[in-house]
Coordinates of C-alpha atoms in Angstrom, one line a residue:
M322 CA 54.8 -20.3 19.2
S323 CA 57.8 -19.3 17.1
F324 CA 59.1 -15.7 17.1
S325 CA 58.3 -15.3 13.4
S326 CA 54.7 -16.3 13.8
W327 CA 54.3 -14.0 16.9
V328 CA 55.6 -11.1 14.9
F329 CA 53.3 -11.9 12.1
K330 CA 50.3 -11.8 14.4
I331 CA 51.3 -8.4 15.9
L332 CA 51.8 -6.9 12.4
T333 CA 48.4 -8.1 11.3
I334 CA 46.6 -7.1 14.4
L335 CA 47.9 -3.5 14.5
P336 CA 46.5 -2.5 11.1
L337 CA 43.2 -4.0 12.1
L338 CA 43.1 -2.0 15.3
H339 CA 44.0 1.1 13.4
L340 CA 41.3 0.5 10.8
S341 CA 38.8 -0.2 13.7
F342 CA 39.8 3.1 15.3
L343 CA 39.4 5.0 12.0
S344 CA 36.0 3.3 11.5
Q345 CA 34.8 4.4 14.9
A346 CA 36.1 7.9 14.3
Q347 CA 34.3 8.1 11.0
T348 CA 31.0 6.8 12.3
T349 CA 30.9 9.2 15.2
P350 CA 28.6 12.1 14.1
P351 CA 30.5 15.3 13.5
I352 CA 29.6 18.4 15.4
C353 CA 27.1 20.7 13.6
S354 CA 28.6 23.9 12.1
N355 CA 27.4 26.9 14.0
L356 CA 26.7 28.7 10.7
D357 CA 24.4 25.9 9.6
R358 CA 22.7 25.7 13.0
V359 CA 22.0 29.5 12.9
A360 CA 20.6 29.2 9.4
L361 CA 18.2 26.4 10.4
I362 CA 17.1 28.2 13.5
G363 CA 16.4 31.2 11.3
F364 CA 14.0 29.0 9.3
K365 CA 12.3 27.7 12.5
A366 CA 11.8 31.3 13.7
R367 CA 9.7 32.0 10.5
I368 CA 7.3 29.1 11.2
F369 CA 4.5 30.3 13.5
K370 CA 2.7 27.0 13.7
D371 CA 3.9 23.5 13.1
T372 CA 1.3 20.8 13.4
T373 CA 3.7 18.2 11.9
D374 CA 5.7 18.6 15.1
I375 CA 9.0 18.2 13.1
L376 CA 10.6 21.4 14.3
S377 CA 10.0 20.5 18.0
S378 CA 13.0 18.2 17.6
W379 CA 15.3 21.1 16.6
T380 CA 16.8 21.7 20.0
G381 CA 20.3 21.7 21.3
K382 CA 23.5 22.9 19.6
D383 CA 24.3 19.8 17.5
C384 CA 22.1 19.6 14.4
C385 CA 24.1 16.7 13.1
S386 CA 23.5 14.2 15.9
G387 CA 20.5 12.7 14.3
G388 CA 18.1 14.3 16.7
W389 CA 17.1 17.1 14.4
E390 CA 14.3 15.5 12.2
G391 CA 14.8 16.0 8.5
I392 CA 18.5 17.2 8.8
Q393 CA 21.5 15.2 7.5
C394 CA 25.1 16.2 7.6
D395 CA 28.3 15.2 5.7
A396 CA 30.0 12.5 7.7
V397 CA 33.4 14.2 7.4
T398 CA 32.9 17.9 7.3
G399 CA 29.9 18.2 9.6
R400 CA 28.2 20.6 7.2
V401 CA 24.4 20.2 6.6
N402 CA 23.9 18.7 3.1
V403 CA 20.2 17.6 3.3
V404 CA 17.1 19.4 4.5
L405 CA 14.1 17.0 4.0
L406 CA 10.8 18.3 5.4
Q407 CA 7.8 16.5 4.0
R408 CA 4.2 16.2 5.3
P409 CA 3.3 12.5 5.9
P410 CA 1.3 11.5 2.8
D411 CA -1.4 9.8 4.9
N412 CA -2.3 12.9 7.0
T413 CA -3.5 15.9 5.0
A414 CA -4.3 17.8 8.2
L415 CA -0.7 18.5 9.1
Y416 CA 1.1 21.6 7.9
M417 CA 3.5 24.4 8.7
K418 CA 2.3 28.0 8.8
G419 CA 4.9 30.7 8.1
S420 CA 7.3 31.6 5.3
L421 CA 10.7 30.5 3.9
S422 CA 13.5 32.2 5.7
P423 CA 16.3 33.7 3.6
T424 CA 18.8 32.2 6.1
L425 CA 18.4 28.8 4.4
G426 CA 20.5 30.4 1.6
N427 CA 23.4 30.3 4.1
L428 CA 23.6 26.5 4.0
K429 CA 26.4 26.6 1.5
F430 CA 27.1 22.9 1.4
L431 CA 23.4 21.9 0.9
K432 CA 22.8 19.3 -1.8
V433 CA 19.1 18.5 -1.2
L434 CA 16.4 21.0 -0.1
V435 CA 12.9 19.5 0.1
I436 CA 10.1 21.4 1.9
S437 CA 6.8 20.0 0.5
G438 CA 3.2 19.5 1.4
M439 CA 3.1 22.1 4.1
K440 CA 0.0 23.8 2.7
K441 CA 0.2 27.0 4.7
L442 CA 3.8 27.8 4.0
S443 CA 3.4 31.1 2.2
G444 CA 5.4 34.1 0.9
A445 CA 8.0 34.4 -1.8
I446 CA 10.9 32.1 -2.7
P447 CA 14.0 33.8 -1.2
S448 CA 16.5 35.0 -3.8
S449 CA 19.2 34.0 -1.4
F450 CA 18.6 30.4 -2.5
S451 CA 20.8 31.3 -5.5
G452 CA 23.8 30.9 -3.2
L453 CA 23.2 27.1 -2.8
T454 CA 25.5 26.3 -5.6
H455 CA 26.0 22.6 -4.6
L456 CA 22.2 22.0 -4.7
T457 CA 21.1 19.1 -6.9
Q458 CA 17.5 18.8 -5.7
L459 CA 15.2 21.8 -4.9
V460 CA 11.6 20.7 -4.2
L461 CA 9.1 23.2 -2.8
E462 CA 5.9 21.6 -4.0
D463 CA 2.4 21.7 -2.5
N464 CA 2.8 24.7 -0.3
S465 CA 1.2 28.2 -0.7
L466 CA 4.2 30.1 -2.0
T467 CA 3.4 33.3 -3.9
G468 CA 5.3 35.9 -6.1
T469 CA 7.4 35.2 -9.1
I470 CA 10.1 32.6 -9.6
P471 CA 13.5 34.3 -8.8
P472 CA 15.6 34.5 -12.0
S473 CA 18.6 34.1 -9.7
L474 CA 17.7 30.4 -9.4
G475 CA 19.3 30.0 -12.8
Q476 CA 22.7 30.2 -11.0
L477 CA 22.1 26.7 -9.5
R478 CA 23.9 24.9 -12.3
S479 CA 24.3 21.6 -10.5
L480 CA 20.5 21.3 -10.2
Q481 CA 19.1 18.0 -11.4
T482 CA 15.6 18.2 -10.0
L483 CA 13.5 21.4 -9.6
S484 CA 9.9 21.1 -8.5
L485 CA 7.8 24.2 -7.5
S486 CA 4.4 22.6 -8.3
G487 CA 1.2 23.1 -6.4
N488 CA 1.8 26.7 -5.3
Y489 CA 0.4 30.2 -6.3
L490 CA 3.4 31.4 -8.2
T491 CA 2.8 34.0 -10.9
G492 CA 4.7 35.6 -13.8
P493 CA 6.9 34.1 -16.5
I494 CA 9.3 31.2 -16.4
P495 CA 12.7 32.9 -16.0
Q496 CA 15.0 33.0 -19.1
T497 CA 17.8 32.1 -16.8
F498 CA 16.6 28.5 -16.7
R499 CA 18.7 28.1 -19.8
N500 CA 21.6 27.5 -17.5
F501 CA 20.3 24.2 -16.1
Y502 CA 22.6 22.1 -18.2
N503 CA 22.3 19.2 -15.7
L504 CA 18.6 19.4 -15.1
L505 CA 16.7 16.0 -15.4
Q506 CA 13.3 17.0 -14.0
L507 CA 11.4 20.3 -14.1
N508 CA 7.9 20.4 -12.5
L509 CA 6.2 23.8 -12.3
A510 CA 2.6 22.4 -12.6
R511 CA -0.4 23.8 -10.7
N512 CA 0.6 27.4 -10.4
S513 CA -0.6 30.6 -12.1
L514 CA 2.5 31.1 -14.3
S515 CA 1.8 33.2 -17.5
G516 CA 3.5 34.5 -20.6
T517 CA 4.9 32.6 -23.5
L518 CA 7.2 29.6 -23.3
Q519 CA 10.7 30.2 -24.7
F520 CA 12.3 26.9 -24.0
P521 CA 16.1 26.5 -24.2
N522 CA 17.8 23.3 -25.1
L523 CA 18.4 21.4 -21.9
P524 CA 20.3 18.4 -23.1
K525 CA 19.7 16.1 -20.1
L526 CA 16.0 16.9 -19.4
E527 CA 13.8 13.9 -19.1
Y528 CA 10.7 15.1 -17.3
L529 CA 8.8 18.4 -18.0
D530 CA 5.4 19.2 -16.3
L531 CA 4.0 22.7 -16.9
S532 CA 0.3 21.7 -16.6
Y533 CA -2.4 23.8 -14.9
N534 CA -0.9 27.2 -15.5
M535 CA -1.8 30.1 -17.7
L536 CA 1.0 29.9 -20.3
S537 CA 0.1 31.1 -23.7
G538 CA 1.4 31.4 -27.3
S539 CA 2.7 28.6 -29.4
I540 CA 4.4 25.5 -28.2
P541 CA 8.1 26.1 -29.0
T542 CA 9.6 23.9 -31.7
T543 CA 12.8 23.7 -29.6
L544 CA 11.1 21.1 -27.3
G545 CA 11.7 18.7 -30.1
Q546 CA 15.4 18.9 -29.4
Q547 CA 15.1 17.4 -25.9
S548 CA 16.2 14.0 -27.1
N549 CA 16.1 12.4 -23.6
M550 CA 12.6 13.5 -22.8
T551 CA 10.3 10.8 -21.5
F552 CA 7.5 12.8 -20.0
L553 CA 5.9 16.0 -21.4
D554 CA 2.7 17.6 -19.9
L555 CA 1.6 21.0 -21.1
S556 CA -2.1 20.4 -20.4
N557 CA -4.5 22.9 -18.9
N558 CA -2.9 26.1 -20.3
R559 CA -3.7 28.5 -23.1
F560 CA -1.3 27.3 -25.7
S561 CA -2.5 28.0 -29.3
G562 CA -1.4 27.3 -32.8
Q563 CA -0.5 23.9 -34.2
I564 CA 1.2 21.0 -32.5
P565 CA 4.9 21.3 -33.6
D566 CA 6.0 18.6 -35.9
S567 CA 9.3 18.6 -34.1
L568 CA 7.7 16.8 -31.1
C569 CA 7.7 13.7 -33.3
N570 CA 11.5 13.6 -32.9
L571 CA 11.2 12.7 -29.2
K572 CA 11.9 9.0 -29.7
N573 CA 12.1 8.3 -25.9
L574 CA 8.8 10.0 -25.0
L575 CA 6.5 7.8 -23.0
D576 CA 3.8 10.2 -22.0
L577 CA 2.5 13.2 -24.0
S578 CA -0.4 15.4 -22.7
L579 CA -1.5 18.6 -24.5
S580 CA -5.1 18.5 -23.3
N581 CA -7.2 21.6 -22.4
N582 CA -5.5 24.2 -24.5
L583 CA -6.4 26.2 -27.7
L584 CA -4.5 24.1 -30.2
T585 CA -5.7 24.1 -33.8
G586 CA -4.9 22.4 -37.1
Q587 CA -4.2 18.7 -37.5
V588 CA -2.2 16.2 -35.6
P589 CA 1.3 15.8 -37.2
G590 CA 1.3 12.9 -39.6
R591 CA 4.7 11.7 -38.2
I592 CA 3.3 11.1 -34.7
G593 CA 3.6 7.4 -35.3
Q594 CA 7.4 7.8 -35.0
L595 CA 7.0 8.2 -31.2
K596 CA 7.7 4.5 -30.9
S597 CA 8.0 4.5 -27.1
L598 CA 4.7 6.4 -26.5
S599 CA 2.4 4.8 -24.0
T600 CA -0.1 7.6 -23.3
L601 CA -1.4 10.3 -25.7
S602 CA -3.9 12.9 -24.6
L603 CA -5.0 15.7 -26.9
S604 CA -8.5 16.3 -25.5
F605 CA -10.3 19.6 -25.2
N606 CA -8.6 21.5 -28.0
R607 CA -9.7 22.7 -31.5
L608 CA -7.9 20.1 -33.5
V609 CA -9.5 19.0 -36.8
G610 CA -9.2 16.6 -39.7
K611 CA -8.6 12.9 -39.7
I612 CA -6.8 11.0 -37.0
P613 CA -3.5 10.1 -38.7
D614 CA -3.1 6.5 -39.8
S615 CA 0.3 6.5 -38.1
V616 CA -1.3 6.5 -34.7
S617 CA -2.0 2.9 -35.3
E618 CA 1.7 2.3 -35.5
L619 CA 2.2 3.1 -31.8
Q620 CA 2.9 -0.4 -30.6
K621 CA 3.2 0.6 -26.9
L622 CA 0.3 3.0 -26.7
W623 CA -2.2 1.9 -24.0
Q624 CA -4.1 5.1 -23.4
L625 CA -5.5 7.3 -26.2
N626 CA -7.6 10.4 -25.5
L627 CA -8.7 12.6 -28.4
S628 CA -12.0 13.7 -27.0
R629 CA -13.7 17.1 -27.4
N630 CA -12.0 18.3 -30.6
G631 CA -13.2 18.6 -34.2
F632 CA -11.9 15.4 -35.6
S633 CA -13.9 14.0 -38.4
G634 CA -13.8 11.4 -41.2
P635 CA -13.7 7.6 -40.9
L636 CA -11.3 5.8 -38.6
S637 CA -8.6 4.1 -40.6
D638 CA -8.7 0.3 -41.1
A639 CA -5.2 0.3 -39.9
F640 CA -6.5 0.4 -36.3
S641 CA -7.9 -3.0 -36.7
K642 CA -4.4 -4.5 -36.6
G643 CA -2.5 -1.6 -35.0
V644 CA -2.1 -0.3 -31.4
P645 CA -1.9 -3.8 -29.9
S646 CA -1.3 -2.5 -26.4
L647 CA -4.4 -0.3 -26.3
L648 CA -6.4 -0.5 -23.0
S649 CA -8.2 2.9 -22.9
I650 CA -9.7 4.9 -25.7
D651 CA -11.7 8.2 -25.6
L652 CA -13.0 9.6 -28.9
S653 CA -16.0 11.4 -27.3
Y654 CA -17.5 14.6 -28.7
N655 CA -15.8 15.1 -32.0
K656 CA -17.5 15.3 -35.4
F657 CA -17.3 11.6 -36.2
N658 CA -20.3 9.9 -37.8
L659 CA -19.4 6.3 -36.8
G660 CA -22.8 4.8 -37.1
S661 CA -21.7 1.8 -35.0
V662 CA -18.9 1.0 -32.6
P663 CA -16.0 -0.3 -34.7
K664 CA -15.2 -4.0 -34.3
W665 CA -11.6 -3.3 -33.6
I666 CA -12.9 -1.7 -30.4
T667 CA -15.6 -4.3 -29.4
S668 CA -13.3 -7.2 -30.0
R669 CA -10.3 -6.0 -27.9
Q670 CA -9.6 -6.5 -24.2
L671 CA -10.1 -2.9 -23.2
S672 CA -10.6 -1.4 -19.8
D673 CA -12.1 2.0 -20.7
V674 CA -14.3 2.8 -23.7
N675 CA -15.5 6.4 -24.1
L676 CA -17.5 7.1 -27.3
A677 CA -20.0 9.7 -26.1
G678 CA -21.4 12.0 -28.8
C679 CA -20.0 9.9 -31.7
N680 CA -23.3 9.7 -33.6
L681 CA -23.7 6.0 -32.8
K682 CA -27.0 4.3 -33.7
G683 CA -28.8 1.0 -33.4
F684 CA -28.6 -1.4 -30.5
L685 CA -25.9 -1.3 -27.8
P686 CA -22.7 -3.0 -28.9
I687 CA -21.7 -6.5 -27.7
F688 CA -18.2 -6.6 -26.4
T689 CA -16.6 -9.9 -27.0
K690 CA -14.2 -9.6 -24.0
P691 CA -16.4 -7.8 -21.5
D692 CA -14.7 -9.0 -18.3
S693 CA -11.9 -6.5 -18.7
L694 CA -14.1 -3.4 -18.9
T695 CA -14.0 -1.0 -16.0
S696 CA -15.6 2.1 -17.5
I697 CA -18.0 2.6 -20.4
D698 CA -19.4 6.0 -21.7
L699 CA -21.8 5.8 -24.6
S700 CA -23.8 8.9 -23.7
D701 CA -25.3 11.4 -26.1
N702 CA -25.8 9.0 -29.0
Y703 CA -28.8 7.5 -30.7
F704 CA -28.9 4.0 -29.3
T705 CA -32.3 2.3 -29.2
G706 CA -33.7 -1.0 -27.8
G707 CA -33.0 -2.6 -24.5
V708 CA -30.1 -3.4 -22.3
S709 CA -30.6 -7.1 -21.7
G710 CA -27.4 -8.9 -22.2
F711 CA -25.3 -5.7 -22.3
F712 CA -24.0 -6.2 -18.8
Q713 CA -23.4 -9.9 -19.0
K714 CA -20.0 -10.9 -17.8
M715 CA -18.9 -7.3 -17.1
S716 CA -17.6 -8.4 -13.8
S717 CA -15.1 -5.6 -13.4
L718 CA -17.3 -2.7 -14.5
Q719 CA -17.2 0.3 -12.2
K720 CA -18.6 3.2 -14.3
L721 CA -21.5 3.1 -16.7
K722 CA -22.8 6.1 -18.6
L723 CA -25.6 5.6 -21.1
S724 CA -27.4 8.9 -20.7
N725 CA -29.2 10.8 -23.4
N726 CA -30.0 8.0 -25.7
Q727 CA -33.3 6.3 -26.7
L728 CA -33.0 3.2 -24.6
R729 CA -36.0 1.5 -23.2
A730 CA -36.0 -1.2 -20.5
N731 CA -37.6 -2.2 -17.3
L732 CA -35.3 -1.2 -14.4
S733 CA -37.0 -3.8 -12.2
E734 CA -35.4 -6.5 -14.3
M735 CA -32.0 -5.0 -14.6
V736 CA -29.1 -6.8 -13.1
L737 CA -26.0 -4.6 -12.6
P738 CA -22.4 -5.7 -12.0
N739 CA -21.6 -5.9 -8.2
G740 CA -18.7 -3.5 -8.2
L741 CA -20.5 -0.6 -10.0
S742 CA -19.8 2.8 -8.4
V743 CA -21.2 5.2 -11.1
L744 CA -24.6 4.6 -12.9
D745 CA -25.8 7.4 -15.2
L746 CA -28.9 6.5 -17.3
H747 CA -30.6 9.9 -17.4
S748 CA -32.6 11.1 -20.4
N749 CA -33.7 7.7 -21.8
R750 CA -37.0 5.8 -21.7
F751 CA -36.4 3.5 -18.7
F752 CA -39.4 2.4 -16.7
G753 CA -40.2 0.2 -13.8
S754 CA -39.3 0.7 -10.1
L755 CA -36.2 1.5 -8.1
K756 CA -36.2 -1.7 -6.1
F757 CA -33.1 -2.9 -7.9
L758 CA -31.0 -0.2 -6.2
G759 CA -31.5 -1.6 -2.7
S760 CA -29.9 -4.9 -3.7
K761 CA -26.6 -3.4 -4.9
G762 CA -24.9 -3.0 -1.5
G763 CA -22.6 -0.1 -0.7
F764 CA -20.7 0.3 -3.9
L765 CA -22.8 2.8 -5.8
E766 CA -21.6 6.4 -5.3
Y767 CA -23.3 8.2 -8.2
V768 CA -26.8 7.4 -9.4
D769 CA -28.5 9.6 -12.0
L770 CA -31.8 8.2 -13.4
S771 CA -33.4 11.5 -14.1
N772 CA -35.7 12.3 -17.0
N773 CA -37.1 8.7 -17.6
Q774 CA -40.4 7.0 -17.0
I775 CA -39.7 5.4 -13.6
S776 CA -42.6 4.7 -11.3
G777 CA -43.2 3.2 -7.8
N778 CA -41.7 4.5 -4.6
I779 CA -38.2 5.1 -3.2
P780 CA -37.4 1.8 -1.5
S781 CA -36.4 1.9 2.2
T782 CA -33.5 -0.4 1.3
I783 CA -31.9 2.7 -0.4
S784 CA -30.0 2.9 2.9
N785 CA -27.9 -0.1 1.8
L786 CA -26.0 2.3 -0.5
G787 CA -23.7 3.5 2.2
N788 CA -21.3 5.2 -0.2
L789 CA -23.9 7.1 -2.2
K790 CA -22.8 10.7 -2.8
R791 CA -25.2 11.8 -5.5
F792 CA -28.8 10.6 -6.1
D793 CA -30.9 12.1 -8.9
I794 CA -34.3 10.7 -9.8
S795 CA -35.9 14.0 -11.0
R796 CA -38.4 14.2 -13.8
N797 CA -40.0 10.8 -13.4
H798 CA -43.2 9.3 -12.1
V799 CA -42.0 8.3 -8.6
T800 CA -44.8 8.1 -6.0
G801 CA -45.0 7.2 -2.3
T802 CA -43.1 9.1 0.4
I803 CA -39.5 9.9 1.2
P804 CA -38.2 7.0 3.4
P805 CA -36.7 8.1 6.7
S806 CA -33.9 5.6 6.0
L807 CA -32.5 8.0 3.4
G808 CA -31.0 9.8 6.4
N809 CA -28.6 6.9 6.9
L810 CA -26.7 8.0 3.7
S811 CA -24.1 10.0 5.6
K812 CA -22.0 10.7 2.5
L813 CA -24.8 12.1 0.4
G814 CA -24.0 15.5 -1.0
W815 CA -26.5 15.8 -3.8
L816 CA -30.2 14.9 -3.6
D817 CA -32.7 15.7 -6.4
I818 CA -36.2 14.2 -6.4
S819 CA -37.9 17.1 -8.1
S820 CA -40.7 16.8 -10.6
N821 CA -42.2 13.6 -9.4
L822 CA -45.4 12.6 -7.5
I823 CA -43.9 12.1 -4.0
G824 CA -46.1 13.0 -1.1
G825 CA -46.0 13.1 2.7
K826 CA -43.4 15.0 4.8
I827 CA -39.7 15.6 4.5
P828 CA -38.3 13.3 7.1
T829 CA -36.3 14.9 9.9
T830 CA -33.7 12.2 9.6
L831 CA -32.2 14.1 6.6
L832 CA -30.9 16.7 9.1
V833 CA -28.2 14.1 10.1
I834 CA -26.6 14.3 6.6
K835 CA -24.0 17.0 7.2
Q836 CA -22.4 16.6 3.7
L837 CA -25.6 17.6 1.9
G838 CA -24.8 20.6 -0.3
H839 CA -27.6 20.4 -2.8
V840 CA -31.3 19.4 -2.5
N841 CA -34.3 19.8 -4.8
F842 CA -37.8 18.7 -3.6
R843 CA -39.5 21.0 -6.1
A844 CA -42.7 20.1 -7.9
N845 CA -44.0 17.2 -5.8
K846 CA -46.9 16.6 -3.4
L847 CA -45.0 17.2 -0.2
C848 CA -46.7 18.7 2.8
G849 CA -45.9 19.8 6.4
E850 CA -43.1 21.7 8.0
I851 CA -39.6 21.7 6.5
P852 CA -37.3 20.2 9.1
Q853 CA -35.8 23.2 10.9
G854 CA -32.1 22.8 11.0
R855 CA -29.0 22.9 8.9
P856 CA -28.7 22.2 6.1
L857 CA -32.4 21.9 5.1
N858 CA -33.5 25.3 6.3
V859 CA -30.7 27.2 4.5
F860 CA -31.4 26.0 0.9
P861 CA -33.1 28.5 -1.4
S862 CA -36.9 28.5 -1.4
A863 CA -36.9 27.4 -5.1
A864 CA -35.8 23.9 -3.8
Y865 CA -39.2 23.5 -2.1
A866 CA -41.5 25.4 -4.5
H867 CA -44.6 23.9 -6.2
N868 CA -45.6 21.3 -3.6
L869 CA -48.9 20.8 -1.8
C870 CA -48.4 22.5 1.5
L871 CA -44.8 22.8 2.6
C872 CA -44.1 25.5 5.1
G873 CA -41.4 26.8 7.5
K874 CA -38.0 28.4 6.7
P875 CA -37.0 29.1 3.9
L876 CA -40.8 29.2 3.0
S877 CA -43.5 31.0 4.9
P878 CA -44.0 30.1 8.5
C879 CA -46.4 27.2 9.3
K880 CA -49.9 28.1 10.6
H881 CA -50.3 26.0 13.8
G882 CA -53.7 25.3 15.3

């Protein structure tokens, strides 16, 4: 080996050794700052019960070693920069009971603070959190926090995500939120916030969810200035007045929900300019007039819900060629007088069709692409005739509601889709027996056949419906006895067989159904002692009235001998 080549190898090895040493030094976890450890211990001291078992790992002096679950530190400074305490999503029984400690406000280098899903974490949000000036994410959702939102949170100018949803917070949204120049997501849903909404211009805001609160007044026109907004949900509040025309400026908006408010007037004619819109929900308001033709220009719209308003007038012919991406439509309970289901609905490959209370008449419509349908609601109309052929090829149907029409058919001959979970045919003229139910397997969860002309008995094969939660056959002509196999329906929560001709005893097997929250055996020919045990002997006496000879609690005692 020549001297020059030997020197070259030494010179190349030394830097590599140096880099290796630095790498090892940098990957060695730094020692936790005592200030940070004390702040975390202060939080732990405020938690009286922790079924998540997260805090049991918070032992020893070094919170940066990786042993403290949910805690991360800066690799160089050793200061805590992440606190991430989340309940496992697959276990709703886990929680922390206690309150948020103000000492968390001493974690001066914290960038992410997430404490969510703890259910029994109560008390106020500490005002000391305003000192976390490096914070980019503050998520305290799905706890039981109370009080008002501290206005001092407006000092967190680096904040990009703020979620306080799913708590019991009250009062107004602080005016200091105007300082959130870097905010991308704001979620205050599912609280009890009140007052009017005075919304500042937050230039970077993309996501705003204020649903399920008690906010009132008009929707601020300034929301139309949030040019980056992709998601806007103001549903389930008390907003009144008209829908601001300025919302039509939100070119990037994907989802818009203003449902369940007190909005009046007409839908802005420019709504068709929301070219990116995929879902539009304006249900449960007081909107009137014609649905704007421009809605048909929404090329990416797949869900349209305008139900329970005062819309009237004919539907524009523009819809026959427009909204090409539409999958779900709900126009129920307006003031339409459609007469028949428009062809632009029956000829599309839709998943959900909800046209309840639309003054539809004649025979049930024939859908030309039935295999895509998962939910149909044509209740509260004036349909006549039978149902033969209506279910053909509806292989994906899960929910079917045809209640309160004038339909007449033999249930014994009815063949339902295999995957059906909801069947609501009440208040029609269906006749025949209930034998078809026992052949449906365990899919059906909700069955309402009340107020028809059904006869025969309740088949013992009803026990095959293992997922059944609600069973209502009241106001029919059903005879026979209550099959003991009904007690095998362990998920049953609602049972109504009132106003029929059912005799015999109430089987004791029903005592096994612990989920049963409502029963009605009224106006039949039942006799004998009511099974004595919960839940049957704690229902009101009216549930057993007008039978032949029922006795025992909650009715009069039985006379033995």
